[in-house]
PDB file of C-alpha atoms in Angstrom:
ATOM      1  CA  MET A  25      -1.538  15.005  -6.405  1.00 40.00           C
ATOM      2  CA  LEU A  26       0.643  12.167  -7.147  1.00 43.00           C
ATOM      3  CA  LYS A  27       3.100  10.095  -5.044  1.00 44.00           C
ATOM      4  CA  LYS A  28       3.926   6.354  -5.000  1.00 42.00           C
ATOM      5  CA  VAL A  29       2.171   4.485  -2.440  1.00 44.00           C
ATOM      6  CA  GLY A  30       5.096   2.435  -1.768  1.00 41.00           C
ATOM      7  CA  LEU A  31       6.760   5.596  -0.524  1.00 40.00           C
ATOM      8  CA  CYS A  32       3.970   6.659   1.615  1.00 42.00           C
ATOM      9  CA  VAL A  33       2.951   5.982   5.042  1.00 40.00           C
ATOM     10  CA  LEU A  34      -0.779   5.576   4.691  1.00 40.00           C
ATOM     11  CA  ILE A  35      -2.810   7.104   7.553  1.00 37.00           C
ATOM     12  CA  LEU A  36      -4.448   4.526   9.977  1.00 38.00           C
ATOM     13  CA  THR A  37      -6.021   1.713   8.137  1.00 38.00           C
ATOM     14  CA  SER A  38      -6.648   3.128   4.902  1.00 44.00           C
ATOM     15  CA  PRO A  39      -8.053   0.484   2.478  1.00 42.00           C
ATOM     16  CA  LEU A  40      -5.358   1.927   0.137  1.00 40.00           C
ATOM     17  CA  ALA A  41      -2.607   0.132   2.070  1.00 41.00           C
ATOM     18  CA  ALA A  42      -4.384  -3.185   1.110  1.00 40.00           C
ATOM     19  CA  VAL A  43      -4.833  -2.688  -2.505  1.00 43.00           C
ATOM     20  CA  ALA A  44      -2.261  -0.155  -3.741  1.00 48.00           C
ATOM     21  CA  ALA A  45       0.989  -2.044  -3.402  1.00 51.00           C
ATOM     22  CA  ASP A  46       3.482   0.085  -5.599  1.00 71.00           C
ATOM     23  CA  LYS A  47       0.565   1.793  -7.305  1.00 80.00           C
ATOM     24  CA  ALA A  48       0.429   5.638  -7.279  1.00 86.00           C
ATOM     25  CA  VAL A  49      -2.447   7.773  -5.697  1.00 83.00           C
ATOM     26  CA  ILE A  50      -4.247  10.241  -7.974  1.00 85.00           C
ATOM     27  CA  GLY A  51      -7.045  12.596  -6.806  1.00 81.00           C
ATOM     28  CA  SER A  52     -10.223  12.983  -8.471  1.00 83.00           C
ATOM     29  CA  THR A  53      -8.734  15.901 -10.787  1.00 87.00           C
ATOM     30  CA  ALA A  54      -5.281  16.333 -12.098  1.00 90.00           C
ATOM     31  CA  LYS A  55      -3.353  18.658 -14.337  1.00 92.00           C
ATOM     32  CA  MET A  56      -2.741  16.304 -17.542  1.00 94.00           C
ATOM     33  CA  SER A  57      -0.914  16.860 -20.648  1.00 96.00           C
ATOM     34  CA  VAL A  58      -1.604  15.637 -24.195  1.00 96.00           C
ATOM     35  CA  ALA A  59       1.826  15.474 -25.823  1.00 94.00           C
ATOM     36  CA  HIS A  60       0.609  15.364 -29.292  1.00 89.00           C
ATOM     37  CA  ALA A  61      -1.134  18.857 -28.954  1.00 93.00           C
ATOM     38  CA  ASP A  62       1.390  20.326 -26.455  1.00 92.00           C
ATOM     39  CA  LEU A  63      -1.621  21.322 -24.302  1.00 94.00           C
ATOM     40  CA  SER A  64      -2.203  20.936 -20.597  1.00 94.00           C
ATOM     41  CA  TYR A  65      -5.735  20.230 -19.271  1.00 95.00           C
ATOM     42  CA  VAL A  66      -7.490  19.997 -15.964  1.00 92.00           C
ATOM     43  CA  ALA A  67      -8.548  16.347 -16.232  1.00 94.00           C
ATOM     44  CA  ARG A  68     -11.498  14.636 -14.432  1.00 92.00           C
ATOM     45  CA  ILE A  69     -10.549  11.199 -13.150  1.00 91.00           C
ATOM     46  CA  ASP A  70     -13.413   9.018 -13.655  1.00 90.00           C
ATOM     47  CA  THR A  71     -13.378   5.387 -12.593  1.00 88.00           C
ATOM     48  CA  GLY A  72     -16.689   4.919 -13.999  1.00 84.00           C
ATOM     49  CA  ALA A  73     -15.509   5.599 -17.465  1.00 87.00           C
ATOM     50  CA  GLY A  74     -13.905   2.521 -19.429  1.00 89.00           C
ATOM     51  CA  ASN A  75     -11.925   4.779 -21.858  1.00 93.00           C
ATOM     52  CA  THR A  76     -10.411   8.075 -21.720  1.00 96.00           C
ATOM     53  CA  SER A  77     -12.110  10.864 -23.670  1.00 96.00           C
ATOM     54  CA  LEU A  78     -10.810  14.017 -25.279  1.00 97.00           C
ATOM     55  CA  HIS A  79     -12.616  17.204 -26.343  1.00 97.00           C
ATOM     56  CA  ALA A  80     -12.503  17.180 -30.383  1.00 97.00           C
ATOM     57  CA  PHE A  81     -14.639  18.969 -32.677  1.00 97.00           C
ATOM     58  CA  ASP A  82     -14.498  19.595 -36.526  1.00 97.00           C
ATOM     59  CA  ILE A  83     -13.560  15.912 -36.934  1.00 96.00           C
ATOM     60  CA  LYS A  84     -12.948  14.972 -40.411  1.00 96.00           C
ATOM     61  CA  VAL A  85     -11.825  11.494 -41.939  1.00 96.00           C
ATOM     62  CA  GLU A  86      -9.048  12.108 -44.446  1.00 93.00           C
ATOM     63  CA  GLY A  87     -10.173  10.754 -47.969  1.00 90.00           C
ATOM     64  CA  GLY A  88     -13.593  10.911 -47.069  1.00 91.00           C
ATOM     65  CA  SER A  89     -15.947   9.230 -44.380  1.00 91.00           C
ATOM     66  CA  ALA A  90     -17.570   6.023 -44.959  1.00 92.00           C
ATOM     67  CA  LYS A  91     -21.290   5.851 -43.936  1.00 89.00           C
ATOM     68  CA  ASN A  92     -20.670   3.139 -41.214  1.00 92.00           C
ATOM     69  CA  MET A  93     -18.081   4.764 -38.928  1.00 94.00           C
ATOM     70  CA  LYS A  94     -16.473   1.128 -38.342  1.00 93.00           C
ATOM     71  CA  ASP A  95     -15.304   1.165 -42.011  1.00 95.00           C
ATOM     72  CA  ASN A  96     -13.180   4.149 -41.178  1.00 95.00           C
ATOM     73  CA  VAL A  97     -11.030   2.324 -38.990  1.00 96.00           C
ATOM     74  CA  GLY A  98      -7.318   2.489 -40.170  1.00 96.00           C
ATOM     75  CA  LYS A  99      -7.827   5.786 -41.855  1.00 96.00           C
ATOM     76  CA  MET A 100      -6.417   9.189 -40.607  1.00 97.00           C
ATOM     77  CA  VAL A 101      -8.720  11.600 -38.850  1.00 97.00           C
ATOM     78  CA  SER A 102      -7.879  15.168 -38.126  1.00 97.00           C
ATOM     79  CA  PHE A 103      -9.593  17.143 -35.490  1.00 98.00           C
ATOM     80  CA  THR A 104      -9.377  20.288 -33.169  1.00 98.00           C
ATOM     81  CA  THR A 105      -8.997  19.963 -29.479  1.00 97.00           C
ATOM     82  CA  GLU A 106      -9.099  22.982 -27.097  1.00 96.00           C
ATOM     83  CA  ASN A 107      -8.303  22.900 -23.297  1.00 94.00           C
ATOM     84  CA  ASN A 108      -9.833  24.835 -20.448  1.00 89.00           C
ATOM     85  CA  ALA A 109      -7.911  28.090 -21.206  1.00 88.00           C
ATOM     86  CA  GLY A 110      -9.240  28.183 -24.577  1.00 91.00           C
ATOM     87  CA  GLU A 111      -5.802  27.050 -26.373  1.00 94.00           C
ATOM     88  CA  GLN A 112      -6.505  25.182 -29.466  1.00 96.00           C
ATOM     89  CA  LYS A 113      -4.491  22.790 -31.624  1.00 97.00           C
ATOM     90  CA  ARG A 114      -5.335  20.637 -34.790  1.00 97.00           C
ATOM     91  CA  LEU A 115      -4.200  17.147 -34.565  1.00 97.00           C
ATOM     92  CA  THR A 116      -4.174  14.162 -37.038  1.00 97.00           C
ATOM     93  CA  ALA A 117      -4.156  10.487 -35.847  1.00 97.00           C
ATOM     94  CA  LYS A 118      -5.109   7.099 -37.074  1.00 97.00           C
ATOM     95  CA  ILE A 119      -8.487   5.747 -36.180  1.00 97.00           C
ATOM     96  CA  VAL A 120      -7.722   2.654 -34.286  1.00 97.00           C
ATOM     97  CA  LYS A 121     -11.295   1.420 -33.541  1.00 95.00           C
ATOM     98  CA  THR A 122     -14.865   2.921 -32.704  1.00 95.00           C
ATOM     99  CA  SER A 123     -16.345   2.857 -29.356  1.00 89.00           C
ATOM    100  CA  THR A 124     -20.076   2.749 -28.591  1.00 86.00           C
ATOM    101  CA  VAL A 125     -20.750   4.769 -25.394  1.00 77.00           C
ATOM    102  CA  SER A 126     -24.215   4.624 -23.466  1.00 67.00           C
ATOM    103  CA  ASN A 127     -25.152   7.480 -21.157  1.00 61.00           C
ATOM    104  CA  SER A 128     -28.008   9.301 -20.072  1.00 55.00           C
ATOM    105  CA  GLN A 129     -28.260  10.926 -23.555  1.00 63.00           C
ATOM    106  CA  GLY A 130     -28.578   7.709 -25.157  1.00 70.00           C
ATOM    107  CA  ARG A 131     -25.863   5.828 -27.181  1.00 81.00           C
ATOM    108  CA  GLU A 132     -23.191   7.159 -29.587  1.00 86.00           C
ATOM    109  CA  THR A 133     -20.280   5.762 -31.552  1.00 92.00           C
ATOM    110  CA  ARG A 134     -17.025   7.638 -31.276  1.00 94.00           C
ATOM    111  CA  TYR A 135     -13.678   7.429 -32.991  1.00 96.00           C
ATOM    112  CA  MET A 136     -10.708   6.180 -30.958  1.00 97.00           C
ATOM    113  CA  VAL A 137      -7.111   7.139 -31.745  1.00 97.00           C
ATOM    114  CA  ASP A 138      -3.859   6.522 -29.660  1.00 98.00           C
ATOM    115  CA  LEU A 139      -2.465   9.776 -27.987  1.00 97.00           C
ATOM    116  CA  ASP A 140       0.249  10.188 -25.319  1.00 97.00           C
ATOM    117  CA  VAL A 141      -1.550  11.339 -22.195  1.00 97.00           C
ATOM    118  CA  GLY A 142      -0.122  11.893 -18.619  1.00 95.00           C
ATOM    119  CA  PHE A 143       1.606  14.106 -16.450  1.00 94.00           C
ATOM    120  CA  LYS A 144       3.863  16.610 -18.336  1.00 93.00           C
ATOM    121  CA  GLY A 145       6.853  14.869 -19.491  1.00 93.00           C
ATOM    122  CA  LYS A 146       5.606  11.507 -18.348  1.00 93.00           C
ATOM    123  CA  GLU A 147       2.827  10.812 -20.792  1.00 95.00           C
ATOM    124  CA  ARG A 148       2.354   7.323 -22.263  1.00 94.00           C
ATOM    125  CA  THR A 149       0.357   6.202 -25.082  1.00 97.00           C
ATOM    126  CA  VAL A 150      -3.397   5.205 -24.330  1.00 97.00           C
ATOM    127  CA  ARG A 151      -6.503   4.797 -26.378  1.00 97.00           C
ATOM    128  CA  VAL A 152      -8.716   8.015 -26.577  1.00 97.00           C
ATOM    129  CA  ASN A 153     -12.231   8.580 -27.755  1.00 96.00           C
ATOM    130  CA  LEU A 154     -12.946  11.640 -29.445  1.00 97.00           C
ATOM    131  CA  ARG A 155     -16.063  13.707 -28.690  1.00 94.00           C
ATOM    132  CA  ASP A 156     -17.359  17.301 -28.383  1.00 94.00           C
ATOM    133  CA  ARG A 157     -16.973  18.188 -24.739  1.00 93.00           C
ATOM    134  CA  SER A 158     -17.494  21.838 -25.243  1.00 91.00           C
ATOM    135  CA  HIS A 159     -20.537  21.885 -22.924  1.00 88.00           C
ATOM    136  CA  MET A 160     -18.560  19.842 -20.072  1.00 89.00           C
ATOM    137  CA  ASP A 161     -16.471  21.394 -17.221  1.00 87.00           C
ATOM    138  CA  TYR A 162     -13.395  18.998 -18.000  1.00 92.00           C
ATOM    139  CA  LYS A 163     -12.223  18.791 -21.643  1.00 96.00           C
ATOM    140  CA  LEU A 164     -10.232  15.644 -20.709  1.00 97.00           C
ATOM    141  CA  LEU A 165     -11.557  12.714 -18.881  1.00 95.00           C
ATOM    142  CA  ILE A 166      -9.213  10.048 -17.589  1.00 95.00           C
ATOM    143  CA  GLY A 167     -10.999   6.475 -17.692  1.00 93.00           C
ATOM    144  CA  ARG A 168      -9.839   3.219 -16.415  1.00 93.00           C
ATOM    145  CA  ASN A 169      -7.735   2.230 -19.439  1.00 94.00           C
ATOM    146  CA  TRP A 170      -5.234   4.813 -18.373  1.00 95.00           C
ATOM    147  CA  LEU A 171      -5.573   4.128 -14.665  1.00 93.00           C
ATOM    148  CA  LYS A 172      -5.405   0.115 -14.802  1.00 90.00           C
ATOM    149  CA  ASP A 173      -2.618  -1.531 -12.926  1.00 88.00           C
ATOM    150  CA  ARG A 174      -0.946   1.821 -12.063  1.00 90.00           C
ATOM    151  CA  TYR A 175      -3.051   4.091 -10.135  1.00 88.00           C
ATOM    152  CA  VAL A 176      -5.595   4.076  -7.196  1.00 84.00           C
ATOM    153  CA  VAL A 177      -8.048   7.144  -6.957  1.00 80.00           C
ATOM    154  CA  ASP A 178      -8.433   9.054  -3.796  1.00 74.00           C
ATOM    155  CA  VAL A 179     -11.447  11.338  -4.035  1.00 71.00           C
ATOM    156  CA  SER A 180     -10.852  12.777  -0.673  1.00 68.00           C
ATOM    157  CA  GLU A 181      -7.913  14.793  -2.290  1.00 65.00           C
ATOM    158  CA  LYS A 182      -5.815  14.239   0.913  1.00 72.00           C
ATOM    159  CA  LYS A 183      -2.404  16.457   0.609  1.00 81.00           C
ATOM    160  CA  ILE A 184       0.975  14.962   0.734  1.00 84.00           C
ATOM    161  CA  ILE A 185       3.304  15.941   3.746  1.00 89.00           C
ATOM    162  CA  GLY A 186       6.794  14.881   4.911  1.00 90.00           C
ATOM    163  CA  PRO A 187       8.190  13.544   7.793  1.00 92.00           C
ATOM    164  CA  THR A 188       9.018  17.053   9.025  1.00 94.00           C
ATOM    165  CA  ALA A 189       7.114  20.311   8.116  1.00 94.00           C
ATOM    166  CA  SER A 190       6.736  23.840   9.046  1.00 96.00           C
ATOM    167  CA  ILE A 191       3.512  24.029  11.109  1.00 96.00           C
ATOM    168  CA  SER A 192       1.719  27.191  12.573  1.00 97.00           C
ATOM    169  CA  ILE A 193      -0.139  27.444  15.754  1.00 97.00           C
ATOM    170  CA  VAL A 194      -2.503  30.368  15.436  1.00 95.00           C
ATOM    171  CA  GLU A 195      -2.709  30.834  19.104  1.00 96.00           C
ATOM    172  CA  SER A 196       0.783  31.185  19.591  1.00 97.00           C
ATOM    173  CA  GLY A 197       1.644  33.349  16.496  1.00 96.00           C
ATOM    174  CA  LEU A 198       4.616  30.952  16.203  1.00 97.00           C
ATOM    175  CA  LYS A 199       5.873  28.378  13.467  1.00 97.00           C
ATOM    176  CA  PHE A 200       7.381  25.191  14.579  1.00 97.00           C
ATOM    177  CA  LYS A 201       9.677  22.734  12.753  1.00 96.00           C
ATOM    178  CA  THR A 202       7.606  19.793  13.286  1.00 96.00           C
ATOM    179  CA  ARG A 203       8.022  15.969  13.561  1.00 95.00           C
ATOM    180  CA  ILE A 204       5.066  14.150  11.588  1.00 94.00           C
ATOM    181  CA  ASP A 205       4.404  11.013  13.429  1.00 92.00           C
ATOM    182  CA  THR A 206       2.059   8.441  12.320  1.00 90.00           C
ATOM    183  CA  GLY A 207       2.933   6.246  15.384  1.00 85.00           C
ATOM    184  CA  ALA A 208       1.467   8.936  17.556  1.00 88.00           C
ATOM    185  CA  VAL A 209      -2.217   9.084  18.148  1.00 89.00           C
ATOM    186  CA  GLU A 210      -2.045  12.713  19.317  1.00 93.00           C
ATOM    187  CA  ASN A 211      -0.317  16.033  18.763  1.00 96.00           C
ATOM    188  CA  SER A 212       1.886  16.898  21.320  1.00 96.00           C
ATOM    189  CA  LEU A 213       3.127  20.500  22.118  1.00 97.00           C
ATOM    190  CA  HIS A 214       6.050  21.915  24.116  1.00 98.00           C
ATOM    191  CA  ALA A 215       4.671  23.706  27.195  1.00 98.00           C
ATOM    192  CA  PHE A 216       5.824  24.787  30.450  1.00 97.00           C
ATOM    193  CA  ASP A 217       5.178  27.300  33.287  1.00 97.00           C
ATOM    194  CA  MET A 218       1.502  25.912  33.159  1.00 97.00           C
ATOM    195  CA  LYS A 219      -0.705  27.647  35.385  1.00 97.00           C
ATOM    196  CA  ILE A 220      -4.524  26.487  35.840  1.00 97.00           C
ATOM    197  CA  ASP A 221      -7.291  28.906  37.224  1.00 97.00           C
ATOM    198  CA  ASN A 222      -8.485  27.664  40.513  1.00 96.00           C
ATOM    199  CA  GLU A 223      -6.448  24.509  40.079  1.00 96.00           C
ATOM    200  CA  ASP A 224      -7.322  21.186  41.812  1.00 96.00           C
ATOM    201  CA  PRO A 225      -4.675  18.756  42.665  1.00 95.00           C
ATOM    202  CA  ASP A 226      -6.905  16.006  40.971  1.00 96.00           C
ATOM    203  CA  MET A 227      -6.149  16.528  37.212  1.00 96.00           C
ATOM    204  CA  GLU A 228      -9.571  15.335  36.046  1.00 96.00           C
ATOM    205  CA  LYS A 229     -11.383  18.038  38.238  1.00 97.00           C
ATOM    206  CA  ASN A 230      -9.390  20.610  36.036  1.00 97.00           C
ATOM    207  CA  VAL A 231     -11.035  19.711  32.889  1.00 97.00           C
ATOM    208  CA  GLY A 232     -13.162  22.845  31.731  1.00 97.00           C
ATOM    209  CA  LYS A 233     -10.768  25.034  33.459  1.00 97.00           C
ATOM    210  CA  ILE A 234      -8.529  27.624  31.611  1.00 98.00           C
ATOM    211  CA  ILE A 235      -4.826  26.922  31.577  1.00 98.00           C
ATOM    212  CA  HIS A 236      -1.956  29.421  30.756  1.00 98.00           C
ATOM    213  CA  PHE A 237       1.174  28.052  29.298  1.00 98.00           C
ATOM    214  CA  THR A 238       4.366  29.099  27.543  1.00 98.00           C
ATOM    215  CA  THR A 239       5.349  27.223  24.407  1.00 98.00           C
ATOM    216  CA  GLU A 240       8.603  27.927  22.628  1.00 97.00           C
ATOM    217  CA  ASN A 241       9.834  26.656  19.204  1.00 97.00           C
ATOM    218  CA  GLU A 242      13.146  25.608  18.067  1.00 96.00           C
ATOM    219  CA  LYS A 243      14.456  29.061  17.337  1.00 96.00           C
ATOM    220  CA  GLY A 244      13.718  30.214  21.112  1.00 96.00           C
ATOM    221  CA  GLU A 245      10.822  32.234  20.125  1.00 97.00           C
ATOM    222  CA  SER A 246       8.162  31.924  22.923  1.00 97.00           C
ATOM    223  CA  HIS A 247       4.634  33.003  23.609  1.00 98.00           C
ATOM    224  CA  VAL A 248       2.133  32.590  26.584  1.00 98.00           C
ATOM    225  CA  VAL A 249      -0.920  30.842  25.230  1.00 98.00           C
ATOM    226  CA  LYS A 250      -4.512  30.741  27.119  1.00 97.00           C
ATOM    227  CA  SER A 251      -6.741  28.035  26.318  1.00 97.00           C
ATOM    228  CA  ARG A 252      -9.163  25.449  27.975  1.00 97.00           C
ATOM    229  CA  ILE A 253      -8.505  22.029  29.235  1.00 97.00           C
ATOM    230  CA  VAL A 254     -10.764  19.741  27.283  1.00 97.00           C
ATOM    231  CA  GLU A 255      -9.742  16.662  28.688  1.00 96.00           C
ATOM    232  CA  THR A 256      -6.785  14.665  30.012  1.00 96.00           C
ATOM    233  CA  SER A 257      -4.874  11.973  28.289  1.00 94.00           C
ATOM    234  CA  LEU A 258      -2.991   9.077  29.510  1.00 91.00           C
ATOM    235  CA  ILE A 259       0.162   8.428  27.532  1.00 86.00           C
ATOM    236  CA  ARG A 260       2.265   5.472  27.454  1.00 78.00           C
ATOM    237  CA  ASN A 261       5.883   5.347  25.959  1.00 68.00           C
ATOM    238  CA  ALA A 262       9.160   3.846  26.581  1.00 63.00           C
ATOM    239  CA  GLN A 263       9.653   6.009  29.833  1.00 68.00           C
ATOM    240  CA  GLY A 264       6.283   4.764  31.355  1.00 76.00           C
ATOM    241  CA  SER A 265       3.010   6.488  31.486  1.00 85.00           C
ATOM    242  CA  GLU A 266       1.793   9.832  32.405  1.00 90.00           C
ATOM    243  CA  ILE A 267      -1.390  11.872  32.240  1.00 95.00           C
ATOM    244  CA  ARG A 268      -1.354  15.310  30.188  1.00 96.00           C
ATOM    245  CA  TYR A 269      -3.665  18.041  29.806  1.00 97.00           C
ATOM    246  CA  MET A 270      -5.260  18.424  26.296  1.00 97.00           C
ATOM    247  CA  VAL A 271      -6.381  21.876  24.835  1.00 97.00           C
ATOM    248  CA  GLU A 272      -7.826  22.689  21.268  1.00 96.00           C
ATOM    249  CA  LEU A 273      -5.613  24.874  19.149  1.00 96.00           C
ATOM    250  CA  ASN A 274      -5.740  25.931  15.454  1.00 95.00           C
ATOM    251  CA  ILE A 275      -2.808  23.966  13.985  1.00 95.00           C
ATOM    252  CA  GLY A 276      -1.604  23.614  10.494  1.00 93.00           C
ATOM    253  CA  GLU A 277       0.473  24.597   7.534  1.00 91.00           C
ATOM    254  CA  PRO A 278       0.513  28.533   7.564  1.00 91.00           C
ATOM    255  CA  GLY A 279      -2.724  29.607   6.353  1.00 88.00           C
ATOM    256  CA  GLN A 280      -4.426  26.451   6.500  1.00 87.00           C
ATOM    257  CA  GLU A 281      -4.801  25.674  10.124  1.00 91.00           C
ATOM    258  CA  TYR A 282      -7.768  23.830  11.765  1.00 89.00           C
ATOM    259  CA  LYS A 283      -8.876  23.218  15.327  1.00 92.00           C
ATOM    260  CA  VAL A 284      -7.445  20.051  16.867  1.00 95.00           C
ATOM    261  CA  LYS A 285      -6.735  18.594  20.149  1.00 96.00           C
ATOM    262  CA  VAL A 286      -3.105  18.710  21.438  1.00 97.00           C
ATOM    263  CA  ASN A 287      -1.695  17.488  24.551  1.00 97.00           C
ATOM    264  CA  LEU A 288       0.843  19.708  26.615  1.00 97.00           C
ATOM    265  CA  ARG A 289       4.287  18.502  27.887  1.00 95.00           C
ATOM    266  CA  ASP A 290       7.641  19.747  28.545  1.00 95.00           C
ATOM    267  CA  ARG A 291       9.600  18.884  25.395  1.00 95.00           C
ATOM    268  CA  SER A 292      12.570  21.206  26.134  1.00 94.00           C
ATOM    269  CA  LYS A 293      15.029  18.058  25.775  1.00 91.00           C
ATOM    270  CA  MET A 294      13.524  17.094  22.353  1.00 92.00           C
ATOM    271  CA  SER A 295      14.619  18.065  18.922  1.00 92.00           C
ATOM    272  CA  TYR A 296      10.961  18.840  17.803  1.00 95.00           C
ATOM    273  CA  LYS A 297       8.780  21.174  20.266  1.00 97.00           C
ATOM    274  CA  LEU A 298       5.827  20.043  18.293  1.00 97.00           C
ATOM    275  CA  LEU A 299       4.924  16.515  17.262  1.00 96.00           C
ATOM    276  CA  ILE A 300       1.965  16.046  14.854  1.00 95.00           C
ATOM    277  CA  GLY A 301       0.026  12.673  15.437  1.00 92.00           C
ATOM    278  CA  ARG A 302      -2.666  10.829  13.644  1.00 92.00           C
ATOM    279  CA  ASN A 303      -5.509  13.027  15.109  1.00 90.00           C
ATOM    280  CA  TRP A 304      -4.300  15.909  12.965  1.00 93.00           C
ATOM    281  CA  LEU A 305      -3.455  13.990   9.941  1.00 90.00           C
ATOM    282  CA  GLN A 306      -6.501  11.623   9.612  1.00 84.00           C
ATOM    283  CA  GLY A 307      -8.554  12.424   6.643  1.00 77.00           C
ATOM    284  CA  HIS A 308      -6.452  15.216   5.617  1.00 82.00           C
ATOM    285  CA  TYR A 309      -2.961  13.914   4.755  1.00 86.00           C
ATOM    286  CA  ILE A 310      -0.989  10.988   3.544  1.00 83.00           C
ATOM    287  CA  VAL A 311       2.624  11.136   4.889  1.00 87.00           C
ATOM    288  CA  ASP A 312       5.679  10.489   2.270  1.00 83.00           C
ATOM    289  CA  VAL A 313       8.934   9.775   4.220  1.00 79.00           C
ATOM    290  CA  SER A 314      10.920  10.223   1.133  1.00 74.00           C
ATOM    291  CA  LYS A 315      10.072  14.058   1.070  1.00 60.00           C
TER     292      LYS A 315
END
């Protein structure tokens, strides 16, 4: 997942808004390329690692290796790398320095080389340490030296959604061309011909009762939905304020719906019959208005 934060509307008061500026957002894993090898890797994004690390074995210093690894700096080293798919390539690069790494297994010194690493077609040169990662899930680890000044890491793996999207409501069997509105607290669905079982004139007393309503998408496709009123909501807008019933429906991108509260109102005069607000977006999506 990758988008420029400068183009994103970050949901609610995300700390990313304060620190990201024009940096890009990247998830805890990403599909990365090592251009020299012409191989793709599923990479672990690791802010705990100072340097980027690549799976390398059968490492040989050309011309013979000095006993002290630091004495090999400046020499050429050849090694084999392998990605998660089992594809292998033999590479040669200059040793630019050595790196001593401390971890739970102790301390070890590794050779470092400069390789072009990044998203396919957008790789850039970064210093990479070489080590046998055959026993690890990720054959490429992206460290702080690749991330610094360019990326912020979002471990929640939020998805990117544009200012409009095709959204499904399971209970209606319909899809809606939907406005994604970070200015709205709640979702709002076009609803008319509303009927409540044992309706009371006092809207608050209808909470918990069953409501039947018809909804219709922008194509004129309609369906009668039956749901339970879970609460009422006071909505203030340019036209004033009004109280609306709220129900819980399974709403989302087709096949990825989840239950969320939605208020019901007649949106027949509006371009979008479904409006998605922050209560659906929060914790799940980042909105990119450039999409």
